[in-house]
mmCIF file of C-alpha atoms in Angstrom:
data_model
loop_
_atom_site.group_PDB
_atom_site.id
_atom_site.type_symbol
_atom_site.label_atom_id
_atom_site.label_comp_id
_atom_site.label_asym_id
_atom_site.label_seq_id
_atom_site.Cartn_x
_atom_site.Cartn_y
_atom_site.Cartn_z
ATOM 1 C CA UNK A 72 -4.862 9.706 18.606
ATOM 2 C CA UNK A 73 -1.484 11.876 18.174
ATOM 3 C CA UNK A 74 -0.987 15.346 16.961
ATOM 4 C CA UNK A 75 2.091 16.475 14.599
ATOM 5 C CA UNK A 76 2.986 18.818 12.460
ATOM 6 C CA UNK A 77 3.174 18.217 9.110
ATOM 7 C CA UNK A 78 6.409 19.339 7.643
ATOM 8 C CA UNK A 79 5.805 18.525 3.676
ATOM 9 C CA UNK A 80 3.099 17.749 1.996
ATOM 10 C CA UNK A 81 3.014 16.646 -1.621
ATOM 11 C CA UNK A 82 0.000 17.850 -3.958
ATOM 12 C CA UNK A 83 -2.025 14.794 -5.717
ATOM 13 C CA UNK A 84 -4.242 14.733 -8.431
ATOM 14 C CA UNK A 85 -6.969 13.116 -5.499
ATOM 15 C CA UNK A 86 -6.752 16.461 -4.210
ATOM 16 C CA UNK A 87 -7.424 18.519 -7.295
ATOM 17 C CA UNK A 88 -10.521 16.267 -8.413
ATOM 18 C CA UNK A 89 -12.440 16.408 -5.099
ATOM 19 C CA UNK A 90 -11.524 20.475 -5.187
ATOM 20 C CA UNK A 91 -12.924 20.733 -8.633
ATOM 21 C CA UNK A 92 -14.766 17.244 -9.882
ATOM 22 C CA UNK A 93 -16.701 16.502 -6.870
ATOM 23 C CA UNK A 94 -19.649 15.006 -8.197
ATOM 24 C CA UNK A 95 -18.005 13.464 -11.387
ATOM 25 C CA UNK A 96 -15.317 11.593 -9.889
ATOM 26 C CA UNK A 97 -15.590 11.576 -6.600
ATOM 27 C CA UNK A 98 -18.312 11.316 -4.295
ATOM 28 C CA UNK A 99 -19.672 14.478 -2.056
ATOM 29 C CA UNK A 100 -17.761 14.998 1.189
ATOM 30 C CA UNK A 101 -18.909 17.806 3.893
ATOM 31 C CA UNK A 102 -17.566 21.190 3.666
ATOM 32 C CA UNK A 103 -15.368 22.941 4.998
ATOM 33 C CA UNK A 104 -12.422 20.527 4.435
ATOM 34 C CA UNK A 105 -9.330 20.739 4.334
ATOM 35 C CA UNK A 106 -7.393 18.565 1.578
ATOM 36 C CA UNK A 107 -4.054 17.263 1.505
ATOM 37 C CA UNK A 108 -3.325 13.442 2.168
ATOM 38 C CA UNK A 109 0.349 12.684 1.339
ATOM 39 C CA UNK A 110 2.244 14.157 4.270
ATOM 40 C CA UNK A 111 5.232 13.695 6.583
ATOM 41 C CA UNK A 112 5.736 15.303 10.133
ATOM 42 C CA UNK A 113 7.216 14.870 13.443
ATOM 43 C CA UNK A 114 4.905 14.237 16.432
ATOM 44 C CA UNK A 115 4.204 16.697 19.087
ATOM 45 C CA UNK A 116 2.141 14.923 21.196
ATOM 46 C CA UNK A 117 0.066 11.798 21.939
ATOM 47 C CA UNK A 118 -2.895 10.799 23.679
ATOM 48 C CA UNK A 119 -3.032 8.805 26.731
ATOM 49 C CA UNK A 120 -3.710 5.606 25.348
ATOM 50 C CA UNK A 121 -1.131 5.578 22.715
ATOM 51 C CA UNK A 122 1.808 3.705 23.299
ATOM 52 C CA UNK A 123 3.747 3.011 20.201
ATOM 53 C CA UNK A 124 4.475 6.762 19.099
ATOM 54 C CA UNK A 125 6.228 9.464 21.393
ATOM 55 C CA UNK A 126 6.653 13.169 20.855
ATOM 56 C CA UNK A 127 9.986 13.602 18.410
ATOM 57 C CA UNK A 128 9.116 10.644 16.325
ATOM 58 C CA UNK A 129 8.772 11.379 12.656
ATOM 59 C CA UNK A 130 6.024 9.814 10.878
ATOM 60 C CA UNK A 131 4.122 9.256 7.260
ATOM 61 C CA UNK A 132 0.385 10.047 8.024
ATOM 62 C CA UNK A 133 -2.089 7.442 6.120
ATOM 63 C CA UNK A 134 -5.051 7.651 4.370
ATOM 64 C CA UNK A 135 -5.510 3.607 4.459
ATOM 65 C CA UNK A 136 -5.533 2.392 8.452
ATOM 66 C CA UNK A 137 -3.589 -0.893 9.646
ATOM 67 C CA UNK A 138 -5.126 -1.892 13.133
ATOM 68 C CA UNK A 139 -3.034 -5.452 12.690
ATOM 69 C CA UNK A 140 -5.933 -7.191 14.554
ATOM 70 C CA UNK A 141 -8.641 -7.588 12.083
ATOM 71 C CA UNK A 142 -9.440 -10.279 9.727
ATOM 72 C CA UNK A 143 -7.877 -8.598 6.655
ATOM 73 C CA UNK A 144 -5.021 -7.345 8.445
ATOM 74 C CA UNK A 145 -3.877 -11.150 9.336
ATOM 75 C CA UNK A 146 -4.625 -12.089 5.659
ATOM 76 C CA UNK A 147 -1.985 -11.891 3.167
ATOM 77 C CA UNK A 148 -4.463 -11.189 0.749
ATOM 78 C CA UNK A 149 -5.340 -7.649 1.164
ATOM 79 C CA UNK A 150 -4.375 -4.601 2.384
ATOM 80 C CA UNK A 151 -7.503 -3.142 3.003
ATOM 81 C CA UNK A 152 -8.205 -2.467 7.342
ATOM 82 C CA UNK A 153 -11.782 -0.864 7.896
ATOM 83 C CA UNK A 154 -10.517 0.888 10.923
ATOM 84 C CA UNK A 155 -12.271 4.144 11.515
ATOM 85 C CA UNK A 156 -12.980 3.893 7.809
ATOM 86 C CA UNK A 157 -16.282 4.757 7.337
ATOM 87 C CA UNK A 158 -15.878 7.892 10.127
ATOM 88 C CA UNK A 159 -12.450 8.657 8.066
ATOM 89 C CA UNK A 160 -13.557 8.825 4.617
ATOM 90 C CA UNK A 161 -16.365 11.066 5.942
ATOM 91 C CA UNK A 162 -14.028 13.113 7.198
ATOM 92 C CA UNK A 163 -13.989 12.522 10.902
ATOM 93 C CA UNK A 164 -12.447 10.617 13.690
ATOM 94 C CA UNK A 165 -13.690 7.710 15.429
ATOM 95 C CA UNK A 166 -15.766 9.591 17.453
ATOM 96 C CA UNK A 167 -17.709 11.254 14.884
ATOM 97 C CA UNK A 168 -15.564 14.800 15.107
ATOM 98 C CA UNK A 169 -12.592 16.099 13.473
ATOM 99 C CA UNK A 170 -10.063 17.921 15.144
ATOM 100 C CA UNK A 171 -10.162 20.691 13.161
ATOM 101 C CA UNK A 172 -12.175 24.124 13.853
ATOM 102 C CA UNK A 173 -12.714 27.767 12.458
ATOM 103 C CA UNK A 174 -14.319 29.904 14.517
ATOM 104 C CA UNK A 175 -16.199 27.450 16.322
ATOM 105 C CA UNK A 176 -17.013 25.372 13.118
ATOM 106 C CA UNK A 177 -15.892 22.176 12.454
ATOM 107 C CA UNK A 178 -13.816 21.699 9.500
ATOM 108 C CA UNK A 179 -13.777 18.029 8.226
ATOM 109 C CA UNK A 180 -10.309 16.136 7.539
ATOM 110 C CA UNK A 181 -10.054 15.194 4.310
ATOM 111 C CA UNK A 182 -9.388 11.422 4.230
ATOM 112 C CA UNK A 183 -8.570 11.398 7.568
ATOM 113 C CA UNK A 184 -5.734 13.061 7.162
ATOM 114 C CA UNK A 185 -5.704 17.068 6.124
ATOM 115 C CA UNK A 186 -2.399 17.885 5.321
ATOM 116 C CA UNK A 187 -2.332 21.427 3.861
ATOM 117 C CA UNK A 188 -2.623 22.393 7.336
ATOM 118 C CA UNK A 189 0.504 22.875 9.755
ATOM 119 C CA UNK A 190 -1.060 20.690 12.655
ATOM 120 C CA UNK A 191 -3.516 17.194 12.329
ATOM 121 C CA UNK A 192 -4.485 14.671 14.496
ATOM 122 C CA UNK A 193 -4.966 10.989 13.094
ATOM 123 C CA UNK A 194 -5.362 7.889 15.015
ATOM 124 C CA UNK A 195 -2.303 5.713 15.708
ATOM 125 C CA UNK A 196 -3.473 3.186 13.299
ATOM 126 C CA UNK A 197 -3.133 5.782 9.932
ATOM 127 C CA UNK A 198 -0.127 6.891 10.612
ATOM 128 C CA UNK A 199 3.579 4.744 10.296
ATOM 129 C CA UNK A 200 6.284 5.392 12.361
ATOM 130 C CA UNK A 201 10.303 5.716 10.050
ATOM 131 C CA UNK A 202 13.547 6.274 10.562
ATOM 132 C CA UNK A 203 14.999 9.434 12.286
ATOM 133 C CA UNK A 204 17.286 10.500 9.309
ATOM 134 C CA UNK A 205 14.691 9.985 6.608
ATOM 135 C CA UNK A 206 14.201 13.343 4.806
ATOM 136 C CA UNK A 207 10.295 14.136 4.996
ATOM 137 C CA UNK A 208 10.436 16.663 2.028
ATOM 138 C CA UNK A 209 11.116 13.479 -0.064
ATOM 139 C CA UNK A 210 9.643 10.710 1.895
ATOM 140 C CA UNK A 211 5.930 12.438 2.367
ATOM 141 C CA UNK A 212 5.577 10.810 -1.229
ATOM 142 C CA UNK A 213 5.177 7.824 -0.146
ATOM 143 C CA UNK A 214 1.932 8.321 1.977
ATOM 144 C CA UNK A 215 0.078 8.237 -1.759
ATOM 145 C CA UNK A 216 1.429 8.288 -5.182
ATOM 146 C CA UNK A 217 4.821 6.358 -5.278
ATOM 147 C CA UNK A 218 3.426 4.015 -2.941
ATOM 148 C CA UNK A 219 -0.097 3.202 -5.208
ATOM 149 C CA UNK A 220 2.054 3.072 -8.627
ATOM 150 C CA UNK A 221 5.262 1.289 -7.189
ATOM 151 C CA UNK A 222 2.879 -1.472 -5.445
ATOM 152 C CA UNK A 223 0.304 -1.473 -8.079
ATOM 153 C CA UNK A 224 3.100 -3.304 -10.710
ATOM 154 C CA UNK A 225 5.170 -5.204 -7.682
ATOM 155 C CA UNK A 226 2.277 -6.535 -5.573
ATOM 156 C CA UNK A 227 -0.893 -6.084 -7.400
ATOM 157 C CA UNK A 228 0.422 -7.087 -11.142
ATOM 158 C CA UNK A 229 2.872 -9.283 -9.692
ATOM 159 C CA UNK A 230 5.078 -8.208 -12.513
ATOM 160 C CA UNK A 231 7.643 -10.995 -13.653
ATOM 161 C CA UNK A 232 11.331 -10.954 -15.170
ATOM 162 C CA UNK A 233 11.595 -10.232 -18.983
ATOM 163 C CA UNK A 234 7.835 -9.518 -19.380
ATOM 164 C CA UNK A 235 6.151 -6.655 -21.455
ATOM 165 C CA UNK A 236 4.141 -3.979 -19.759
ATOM 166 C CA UNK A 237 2.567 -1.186 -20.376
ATOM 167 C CA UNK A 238 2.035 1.902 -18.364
ATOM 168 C CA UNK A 239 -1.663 4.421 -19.315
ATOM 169 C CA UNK A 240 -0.728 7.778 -17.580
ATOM 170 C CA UNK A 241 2.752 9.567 -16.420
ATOM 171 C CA UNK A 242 1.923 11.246 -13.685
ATOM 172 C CA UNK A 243 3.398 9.970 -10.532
ATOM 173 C CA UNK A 244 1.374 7.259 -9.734
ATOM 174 C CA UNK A 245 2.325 6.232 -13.612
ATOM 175 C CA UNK A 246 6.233 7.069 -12.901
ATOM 176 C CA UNK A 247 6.427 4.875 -10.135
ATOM 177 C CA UNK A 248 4.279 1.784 -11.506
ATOM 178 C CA UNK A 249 6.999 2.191 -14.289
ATOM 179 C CA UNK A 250 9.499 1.816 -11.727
ATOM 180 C CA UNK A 251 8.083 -1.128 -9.863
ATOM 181 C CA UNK A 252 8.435 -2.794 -13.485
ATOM 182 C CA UNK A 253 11.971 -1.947 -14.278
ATOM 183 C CA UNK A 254 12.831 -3.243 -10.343
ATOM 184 C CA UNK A 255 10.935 -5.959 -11.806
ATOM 185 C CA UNK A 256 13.085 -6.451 -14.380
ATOM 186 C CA UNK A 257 10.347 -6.263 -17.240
ATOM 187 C CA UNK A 258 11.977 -6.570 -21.045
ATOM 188 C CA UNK A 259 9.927 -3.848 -22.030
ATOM 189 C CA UNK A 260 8.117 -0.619 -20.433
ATOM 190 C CA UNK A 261 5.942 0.925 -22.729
ATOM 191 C CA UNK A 262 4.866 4.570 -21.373
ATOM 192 C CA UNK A 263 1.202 6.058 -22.738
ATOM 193 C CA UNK A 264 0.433 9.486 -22.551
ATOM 194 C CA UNK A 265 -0.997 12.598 -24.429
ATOM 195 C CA UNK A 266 1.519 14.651 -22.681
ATOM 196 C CA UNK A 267 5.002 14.322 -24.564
ATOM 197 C CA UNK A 268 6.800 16.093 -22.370
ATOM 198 C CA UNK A 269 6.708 13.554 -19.628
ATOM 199 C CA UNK A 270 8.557 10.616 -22.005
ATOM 200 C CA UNK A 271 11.998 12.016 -21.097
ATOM 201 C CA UNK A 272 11.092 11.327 -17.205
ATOM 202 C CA UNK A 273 9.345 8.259 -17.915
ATOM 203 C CA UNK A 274 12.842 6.515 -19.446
ATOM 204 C CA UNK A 275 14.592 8.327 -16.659
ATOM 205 C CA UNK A 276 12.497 6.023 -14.743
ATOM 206 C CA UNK A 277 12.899 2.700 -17.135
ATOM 207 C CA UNK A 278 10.352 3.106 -20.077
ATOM 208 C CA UNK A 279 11.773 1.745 -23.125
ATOM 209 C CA UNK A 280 9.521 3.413 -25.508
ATOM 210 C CA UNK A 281 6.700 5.712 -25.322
ATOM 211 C CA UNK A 282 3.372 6.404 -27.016
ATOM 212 C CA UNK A 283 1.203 9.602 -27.523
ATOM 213 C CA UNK A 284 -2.087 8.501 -28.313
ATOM 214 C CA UNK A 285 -2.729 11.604 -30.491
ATOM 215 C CA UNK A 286 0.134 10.642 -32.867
ATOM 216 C CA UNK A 287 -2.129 7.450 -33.661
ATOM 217 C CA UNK A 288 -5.501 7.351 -36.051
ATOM 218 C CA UNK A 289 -6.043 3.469 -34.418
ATOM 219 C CA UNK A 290 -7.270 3.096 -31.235
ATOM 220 C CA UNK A 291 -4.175 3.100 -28.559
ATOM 221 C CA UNK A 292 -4.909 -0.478 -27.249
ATOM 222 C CA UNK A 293 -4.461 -1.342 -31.470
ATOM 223 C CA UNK A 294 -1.008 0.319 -31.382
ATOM 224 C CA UNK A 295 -0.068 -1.559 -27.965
ATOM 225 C CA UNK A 296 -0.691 -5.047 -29.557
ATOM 226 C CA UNK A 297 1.138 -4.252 -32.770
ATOM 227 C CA UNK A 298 3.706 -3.258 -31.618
ATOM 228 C CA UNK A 299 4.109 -6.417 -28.894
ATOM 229 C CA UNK A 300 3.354 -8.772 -31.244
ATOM 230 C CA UNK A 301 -0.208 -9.691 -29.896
ATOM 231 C CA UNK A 302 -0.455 -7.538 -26.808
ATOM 232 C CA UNK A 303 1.679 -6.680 -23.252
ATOM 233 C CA UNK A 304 1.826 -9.096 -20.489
ATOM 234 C CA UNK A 305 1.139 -6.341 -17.889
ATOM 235 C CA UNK A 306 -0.909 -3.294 -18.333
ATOM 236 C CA UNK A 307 -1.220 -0.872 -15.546
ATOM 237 C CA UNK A 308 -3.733 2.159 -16.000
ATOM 238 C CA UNK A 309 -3.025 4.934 -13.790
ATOM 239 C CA UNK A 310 -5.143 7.867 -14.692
ATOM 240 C CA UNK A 311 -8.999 7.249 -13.051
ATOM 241 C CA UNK A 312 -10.520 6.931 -16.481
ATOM 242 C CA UNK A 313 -12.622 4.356 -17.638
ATOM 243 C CA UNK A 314 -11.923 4.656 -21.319
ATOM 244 C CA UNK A 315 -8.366 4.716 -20.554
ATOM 245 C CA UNK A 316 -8.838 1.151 -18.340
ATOM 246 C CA UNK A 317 -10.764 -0.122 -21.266
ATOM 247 C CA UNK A 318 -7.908 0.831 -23.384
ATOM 248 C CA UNK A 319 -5.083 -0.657 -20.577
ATOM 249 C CA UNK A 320 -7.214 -3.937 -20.545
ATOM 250 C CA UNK A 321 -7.664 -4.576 -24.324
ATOM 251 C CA UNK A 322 -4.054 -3.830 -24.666
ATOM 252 C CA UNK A 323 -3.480 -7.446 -22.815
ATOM 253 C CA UNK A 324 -2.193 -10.411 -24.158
ATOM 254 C CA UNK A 325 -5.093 -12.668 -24.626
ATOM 255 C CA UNK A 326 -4.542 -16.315 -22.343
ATOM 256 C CA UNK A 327 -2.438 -14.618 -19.223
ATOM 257 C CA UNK A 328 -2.563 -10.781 -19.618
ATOM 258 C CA UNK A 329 -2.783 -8.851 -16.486
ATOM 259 C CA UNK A 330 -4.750 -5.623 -16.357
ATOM 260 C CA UNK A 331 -4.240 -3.428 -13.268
ATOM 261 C CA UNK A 332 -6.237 -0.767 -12.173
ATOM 262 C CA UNK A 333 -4.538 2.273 -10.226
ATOM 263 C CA UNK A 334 -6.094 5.249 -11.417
ATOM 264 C CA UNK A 335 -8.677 6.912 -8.931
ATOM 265 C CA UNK A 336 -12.684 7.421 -9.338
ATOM 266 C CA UNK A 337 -15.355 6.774 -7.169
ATOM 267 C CA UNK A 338 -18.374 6.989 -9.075
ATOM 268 C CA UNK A 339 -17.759 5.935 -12.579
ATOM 269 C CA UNK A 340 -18.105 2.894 -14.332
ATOM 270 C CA UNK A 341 -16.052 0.640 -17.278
ATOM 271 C CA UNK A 342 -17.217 -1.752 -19.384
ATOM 272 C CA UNK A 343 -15.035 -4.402 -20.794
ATOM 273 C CA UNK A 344 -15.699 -7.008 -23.531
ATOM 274 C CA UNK A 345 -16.434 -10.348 -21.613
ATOM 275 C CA UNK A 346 -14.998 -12.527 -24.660
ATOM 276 C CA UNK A 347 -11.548 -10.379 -23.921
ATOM 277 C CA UNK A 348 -11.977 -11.611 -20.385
ATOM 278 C CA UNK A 349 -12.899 -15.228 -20.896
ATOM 279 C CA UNK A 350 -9.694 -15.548 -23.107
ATOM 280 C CA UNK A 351 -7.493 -15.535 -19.935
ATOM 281 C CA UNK A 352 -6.909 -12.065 -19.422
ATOM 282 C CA UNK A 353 -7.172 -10.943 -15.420
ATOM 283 C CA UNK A 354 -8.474 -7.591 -14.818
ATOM 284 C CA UNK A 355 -7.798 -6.532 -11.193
ATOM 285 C CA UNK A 356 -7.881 -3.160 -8.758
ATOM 286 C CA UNK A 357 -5.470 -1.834 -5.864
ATOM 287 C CA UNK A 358 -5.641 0.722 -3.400
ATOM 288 C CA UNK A 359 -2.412 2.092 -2.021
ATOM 289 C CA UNK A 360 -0.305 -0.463 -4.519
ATOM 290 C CA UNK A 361 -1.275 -3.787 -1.572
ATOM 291 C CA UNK A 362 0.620 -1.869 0.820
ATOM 292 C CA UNK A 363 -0.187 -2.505 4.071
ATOM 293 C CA UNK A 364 0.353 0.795 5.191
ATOM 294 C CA UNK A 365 1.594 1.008 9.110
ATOM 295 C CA UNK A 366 3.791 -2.074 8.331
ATOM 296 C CA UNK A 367 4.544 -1.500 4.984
ATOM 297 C CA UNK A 368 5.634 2.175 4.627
ATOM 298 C CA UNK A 369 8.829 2.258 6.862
ATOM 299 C CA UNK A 370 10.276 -0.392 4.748
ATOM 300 C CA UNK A 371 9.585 1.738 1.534
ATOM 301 C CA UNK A 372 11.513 4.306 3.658
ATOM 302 C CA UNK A 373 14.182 2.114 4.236
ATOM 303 C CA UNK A 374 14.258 1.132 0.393
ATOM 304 C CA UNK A 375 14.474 5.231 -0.448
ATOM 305 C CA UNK A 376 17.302 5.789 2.096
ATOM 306 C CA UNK A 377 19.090 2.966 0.730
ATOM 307 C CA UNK A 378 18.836 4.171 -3.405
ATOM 308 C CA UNK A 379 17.019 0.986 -4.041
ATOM 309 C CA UNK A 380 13.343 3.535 -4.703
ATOM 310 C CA UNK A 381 13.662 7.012 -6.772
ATOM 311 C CA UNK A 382 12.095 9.830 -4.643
ATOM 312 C CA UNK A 383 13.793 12.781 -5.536
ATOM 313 C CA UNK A 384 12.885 12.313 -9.368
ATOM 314 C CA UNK A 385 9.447 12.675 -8.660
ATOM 315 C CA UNK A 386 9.755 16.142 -7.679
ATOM 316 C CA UNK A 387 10.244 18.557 -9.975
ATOM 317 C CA UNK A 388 8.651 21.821 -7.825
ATOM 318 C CA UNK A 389 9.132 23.299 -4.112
ATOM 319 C CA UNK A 390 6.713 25.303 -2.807
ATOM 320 C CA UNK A 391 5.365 26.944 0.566
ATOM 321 C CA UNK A 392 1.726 26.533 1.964
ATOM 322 C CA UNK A 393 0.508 30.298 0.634
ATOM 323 C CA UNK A 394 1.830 28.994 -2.856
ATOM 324 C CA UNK A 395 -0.469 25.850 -2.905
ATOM 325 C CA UNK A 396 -2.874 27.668 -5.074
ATOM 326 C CA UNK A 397 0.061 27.710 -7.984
ATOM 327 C CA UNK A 398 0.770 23.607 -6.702
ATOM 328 C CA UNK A 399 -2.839 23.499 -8.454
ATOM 329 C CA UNK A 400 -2.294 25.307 -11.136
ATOM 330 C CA UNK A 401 0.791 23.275 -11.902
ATOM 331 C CA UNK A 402 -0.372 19.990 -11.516
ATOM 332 C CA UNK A 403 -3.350 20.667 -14.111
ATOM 333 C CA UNK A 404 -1.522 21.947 -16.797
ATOM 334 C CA UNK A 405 0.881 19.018 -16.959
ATOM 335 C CA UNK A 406 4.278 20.259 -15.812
ATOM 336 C CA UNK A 407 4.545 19.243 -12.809
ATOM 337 C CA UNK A 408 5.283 15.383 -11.534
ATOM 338 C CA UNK A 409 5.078 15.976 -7.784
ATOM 339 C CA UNK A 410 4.876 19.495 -6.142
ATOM 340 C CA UNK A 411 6.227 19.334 -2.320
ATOM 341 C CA UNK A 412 4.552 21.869 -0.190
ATOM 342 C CA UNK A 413 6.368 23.090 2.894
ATOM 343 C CA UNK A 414 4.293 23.756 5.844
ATOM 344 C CA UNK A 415 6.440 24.989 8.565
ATOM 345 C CA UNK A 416 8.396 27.507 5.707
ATOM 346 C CA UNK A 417 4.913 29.745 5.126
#
């Protein structure tokens, strides 16, 4: 275990939804918590059995664990470590307490993590270790959003060279899986959303065209496949809504469409039409875009710092920790992409 302090903090729409859906889309998690899960700090201090981290270092805190010892941790085929996961999504350590207290009550970490708080404590196998001149205020994005969307089109969808996609959803996690394709080098980027005011930053970030569904009497997986001639190559859905994954799958091209799943929810359920899935399509999740995140996240660092990954475009507000309320506020009504909190500024 290590303790830092967080410097930045970025405010997802994970965060929001357990604040104010628990019980649609997420599942229950003990109070009090605190939230925040896409963070970057510098380490104070470490515990005595940790030996790859020293005080100074600065670090991306992670949700997702990497012990590099367990079965899926040698597989290429996953991303997915159970380390401390059960203890960690119940907000806890490993031993079954948090490090977190208010006058003498514990206060669970959400995720594992907690980062609207100036100080946390994770175990050295959630947290990655990066380069000393990487600027946390932009790289604390990568400990959720960029990360899921960017990975969701470049490892989970595999996207190829001169393909179609299409991209449900413009938040960030959207805005980045529309940049994995364009690093991709898809033909065409086709960005969905209700909210018109995010197509201008979705062709900053390589869509080609972009669709409000409310302009549109037909259903928007109809529109999709007239206007590709039969359907996209590579959907990506990236808002947590099972219409709107119905809607990303059907807008496939029937014998080797890809459908990926990015969007969030815990506790609801899609339905699909089998026939659409016996044709060939593939339908297919990811959690933190395949990364695997201790080994992963320093070279998406590296990839930032060397203006081959947009960052900086993602963040279109500044805030500090006694403003997070307004972070909220912003992120709900649509006009914000990515608000970074600053914790040691409050």
């Amino acid at each position: 275990l290590y303790g830092h302090p967080v410097v930045a903090t970025g405010v997802c729409h994970t965060d929001w939804e357990y604040l104010f859906e628990t019980g649609k889309g997420m599942k229950f998690r003990p109070f009090p918590l605190v939230l925040g899960h896409e963070a970057a700090g510098i380490v104070e201090s470490t515990g005595p059995e940790v030996t790859r981290f020293s005080p100074g270092d600065k670090v991306i805190p992670l949700f997702l664990p990497y012990c590099g010892e367990c079965e899926r941790c040698l597989s290429p085929k996953t991303n997915h470590c159970k380390k401390n996961w059960t203890n960690m999504q119940a907000g806890v350590l490993a031993d079954g307490t948090s490090r977190i207290s208010c006058k003498g009550q514990q206060v669970y970490q959400f995720l594992g993590v907690s980062s609207f708080s100036q100080y946390t404590v994770v175990p050295d196998t959630s947290v990655a270790k990066i380069r000393s001149d990487a600027p946390l205020d932009k790289v604390c994005l990568l400990g959720c959003g960029v990360s899921t969307g960017y990975g969701a089109a470049i490892n989970a969808g595999k996207v190829e060279k001169d393909s179609s996609c299409a991209v449900f959803g413009l938040g960030a996690v959207g805005l980045a899986a529309v940049m994995g394709c364009k690093v991709a080098m898809a033909r065409r980027i086709i960005g969905v959303d209700i909210n018109p005011d995010k197509f201008e930053k979705a062709r900053q970030f390589g869509a080609t065209d972009c669709i409000n569904p409310r302009d549109y009497i037909k259903p928007i997986q109809e529109v999709v496949v007239e206007k590709t001639g039969g359907g996209v190559d590579y959907a990506l859905e990236c808002v947590g809504s099972p219409a709107i994954m119905n809607a990303a799958f059907e807008s496939t091209r029937d014998a080797w469409g890809t459908c990926v799943i990015a969007g969030w929810t815990e506790t609801e359920v899609m339905s699909i039409s089998v026939e659409k899935l016996l044709m060939g399509r593939t339908l297919k999740g990811t959690y933190f875009g395949g990364w695997k995140s201790v080994k992963d996240v320093p070279k998406l660092v590296d990839d930032y710092m060397n203006h081959k990954l947009k960052l900086d475009e993602f963040i279109t507000e500044k805030l500090p920790l006694v403003q997070i309320n307004k972070a909220f506020d912003l992120l709900k009504s649509g006009k914000s992409i990515r608000t970074v909190v600053s914790l040691q500024d409050s």
